[in-house]
XYZ file of C-alpha atoms in Angstrom:
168
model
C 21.689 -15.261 -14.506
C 20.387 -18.187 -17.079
C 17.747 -18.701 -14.536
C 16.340 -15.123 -15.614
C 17.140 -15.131 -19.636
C 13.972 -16.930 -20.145
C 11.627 -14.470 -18.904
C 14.060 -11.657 -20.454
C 13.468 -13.484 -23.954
C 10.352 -13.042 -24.196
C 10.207 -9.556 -23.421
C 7.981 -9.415 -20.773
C 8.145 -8.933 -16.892
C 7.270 -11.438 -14.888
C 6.711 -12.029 -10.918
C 9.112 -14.888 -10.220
C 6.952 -16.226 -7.082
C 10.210 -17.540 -5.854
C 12.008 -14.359 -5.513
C 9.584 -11.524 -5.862
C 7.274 -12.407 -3.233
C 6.963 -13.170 0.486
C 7.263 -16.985 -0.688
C 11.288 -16.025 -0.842
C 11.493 -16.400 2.662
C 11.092 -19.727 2.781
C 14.827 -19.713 1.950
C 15.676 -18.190 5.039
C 14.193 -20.494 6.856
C 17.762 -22.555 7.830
C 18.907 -18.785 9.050
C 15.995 -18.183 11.864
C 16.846 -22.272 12.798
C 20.152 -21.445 13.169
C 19.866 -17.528 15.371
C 17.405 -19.911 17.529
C 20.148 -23.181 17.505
C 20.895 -22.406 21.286
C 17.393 -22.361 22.119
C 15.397 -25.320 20.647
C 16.286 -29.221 20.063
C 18.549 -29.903 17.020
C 15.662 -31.370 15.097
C 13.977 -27.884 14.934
C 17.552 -26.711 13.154
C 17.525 -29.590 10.846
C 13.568 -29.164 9.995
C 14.312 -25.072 9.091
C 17.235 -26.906 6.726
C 14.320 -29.243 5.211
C 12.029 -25.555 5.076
C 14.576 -23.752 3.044
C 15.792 -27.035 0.516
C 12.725 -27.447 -0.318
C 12.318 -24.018 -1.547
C 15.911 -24.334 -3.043
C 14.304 -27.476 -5.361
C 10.914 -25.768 -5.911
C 12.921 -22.326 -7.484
C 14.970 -24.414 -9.308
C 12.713 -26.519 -11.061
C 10.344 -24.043 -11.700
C 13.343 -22.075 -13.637
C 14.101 -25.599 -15.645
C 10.461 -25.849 -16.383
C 9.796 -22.270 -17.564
C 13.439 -22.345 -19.403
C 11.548 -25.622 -21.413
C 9.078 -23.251 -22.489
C 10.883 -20.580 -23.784
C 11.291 -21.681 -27.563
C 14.239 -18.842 -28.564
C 16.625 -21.077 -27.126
C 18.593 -23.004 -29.424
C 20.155 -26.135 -26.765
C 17.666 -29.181 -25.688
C 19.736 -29.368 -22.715
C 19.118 -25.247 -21.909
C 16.251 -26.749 -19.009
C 18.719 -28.937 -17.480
C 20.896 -25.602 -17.119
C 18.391 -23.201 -16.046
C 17.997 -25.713 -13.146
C 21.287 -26.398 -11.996
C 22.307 -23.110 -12.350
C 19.277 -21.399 -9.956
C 19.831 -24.812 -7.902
C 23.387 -23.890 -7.250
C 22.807 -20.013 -6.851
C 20.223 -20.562 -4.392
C 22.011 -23.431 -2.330
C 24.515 -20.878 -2.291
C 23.154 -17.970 -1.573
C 19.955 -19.214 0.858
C 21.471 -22.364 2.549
C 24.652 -22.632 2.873
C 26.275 -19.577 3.074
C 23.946 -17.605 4.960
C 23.600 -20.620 7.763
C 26.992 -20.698 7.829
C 27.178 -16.963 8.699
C 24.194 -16.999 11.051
C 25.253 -19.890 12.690
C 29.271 -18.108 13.077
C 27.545 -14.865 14.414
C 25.448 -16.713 17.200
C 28.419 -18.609 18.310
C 30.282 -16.025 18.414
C 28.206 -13.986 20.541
C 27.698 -16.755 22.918
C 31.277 -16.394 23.280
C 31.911 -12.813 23.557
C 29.027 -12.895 25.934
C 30.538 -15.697 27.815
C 34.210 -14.380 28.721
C 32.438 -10.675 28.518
C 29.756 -11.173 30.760
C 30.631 -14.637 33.037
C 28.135 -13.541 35.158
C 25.140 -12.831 33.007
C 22.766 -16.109 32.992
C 22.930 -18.168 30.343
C 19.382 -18.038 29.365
C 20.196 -14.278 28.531
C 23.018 -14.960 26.549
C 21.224 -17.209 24.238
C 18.494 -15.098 23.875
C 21.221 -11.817 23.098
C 22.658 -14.380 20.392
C 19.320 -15.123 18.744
C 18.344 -11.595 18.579
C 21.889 -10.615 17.203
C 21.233 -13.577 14.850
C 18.271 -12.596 13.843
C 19.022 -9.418 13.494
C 21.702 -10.433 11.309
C 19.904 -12.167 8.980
C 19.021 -8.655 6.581
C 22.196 -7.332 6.988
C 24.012 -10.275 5.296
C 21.224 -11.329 2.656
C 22.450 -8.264 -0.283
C 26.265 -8.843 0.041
C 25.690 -12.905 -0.160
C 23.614 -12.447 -3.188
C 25.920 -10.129 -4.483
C 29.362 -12.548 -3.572
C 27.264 -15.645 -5.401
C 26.167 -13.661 -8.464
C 29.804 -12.291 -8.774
C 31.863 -16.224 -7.867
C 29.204 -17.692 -10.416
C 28.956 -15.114 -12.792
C 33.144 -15.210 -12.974
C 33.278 -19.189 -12.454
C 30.721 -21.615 -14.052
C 28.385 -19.882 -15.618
C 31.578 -18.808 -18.351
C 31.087 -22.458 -18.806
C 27.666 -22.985 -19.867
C 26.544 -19.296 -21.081
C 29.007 -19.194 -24.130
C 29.036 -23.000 -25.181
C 24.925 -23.893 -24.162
C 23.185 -20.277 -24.850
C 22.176 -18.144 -27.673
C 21.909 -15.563 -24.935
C 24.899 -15.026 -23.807
């Protein structure tokens, strides 16, 4: 990913804060709003959504800004890449997707539980659906990575890592 080259330039190891620590789960945020959807007012949803973009913006810019610093690369416009490139993985990968799948999982379970169980109240039903959710959320987070790296890697990044890159 060009969001990585610039620490693998310089030969060195790095901890990205943004995905090597427990700061990564900020991203997930939008996924525990949406196992808990049934259970708290809309504007808790939408506030998880605010959580994990903001995260999305902060990983991205930091990759544009340490990209800048990296001075093997031979583009000006290499920063401007780094970003939109970890800004489009990680909308990918930590909003969108995954809070898509989350929120497909819970609703689904509310309706399996629904024409399964009729008779089981509906206070446990929501709760079985934001447990499943939530239960969900590890079990997905590998093979969405995985997906994003492979669409991206086989889509847009063809684009910009032979034209805009020594690297690659």
């Amino acid at each position: 990913m060009i969001s990585e080259m610039s620490n693998s330039n310089k030969g060195e190891e790095k901890t990205d804060i943004f995905r090597h620590t427990p700061l990564r789960y900020m991203g997930y945020a939008n996924e525990v709003g949406e196992a808990f959807r049934s259970m708290v007012p809309r504007s808790v949803v939408y506030a998880s959504y605010v959580v994990a973009s903001t995260y999305v913006l902060a990983d991205a810019s930091s990759k544009g800004f340490n990209f800048s610093k990296n001075t093997t690369v031979v583009k000006s416009n290499s920063p401007v890449l780094a970003f939109t490139d970890a800004l489009i993985w990680q909308s990918l990968a930590s909003v969108i997707i995954p809070g898509f799948v989350i929120n497909r999982v819970c609703a689904g379970t509310l309706y399996m539980l629904q024409n399964v169980s009729p008779k089981m109240p509906l206070t446990a039903r929501k709760w079985t659906s934001t447990i499943i959710g939530l239960l969900a959320i590890p079990a997905i987070i590998q093979p969405i990575d995985r997906t994003v790296d492979f669409a991206m890697d086989t889509s847009i990044r063809r684009l910009y890592w032979n034209e805009n890159t020594s690297t690659k």
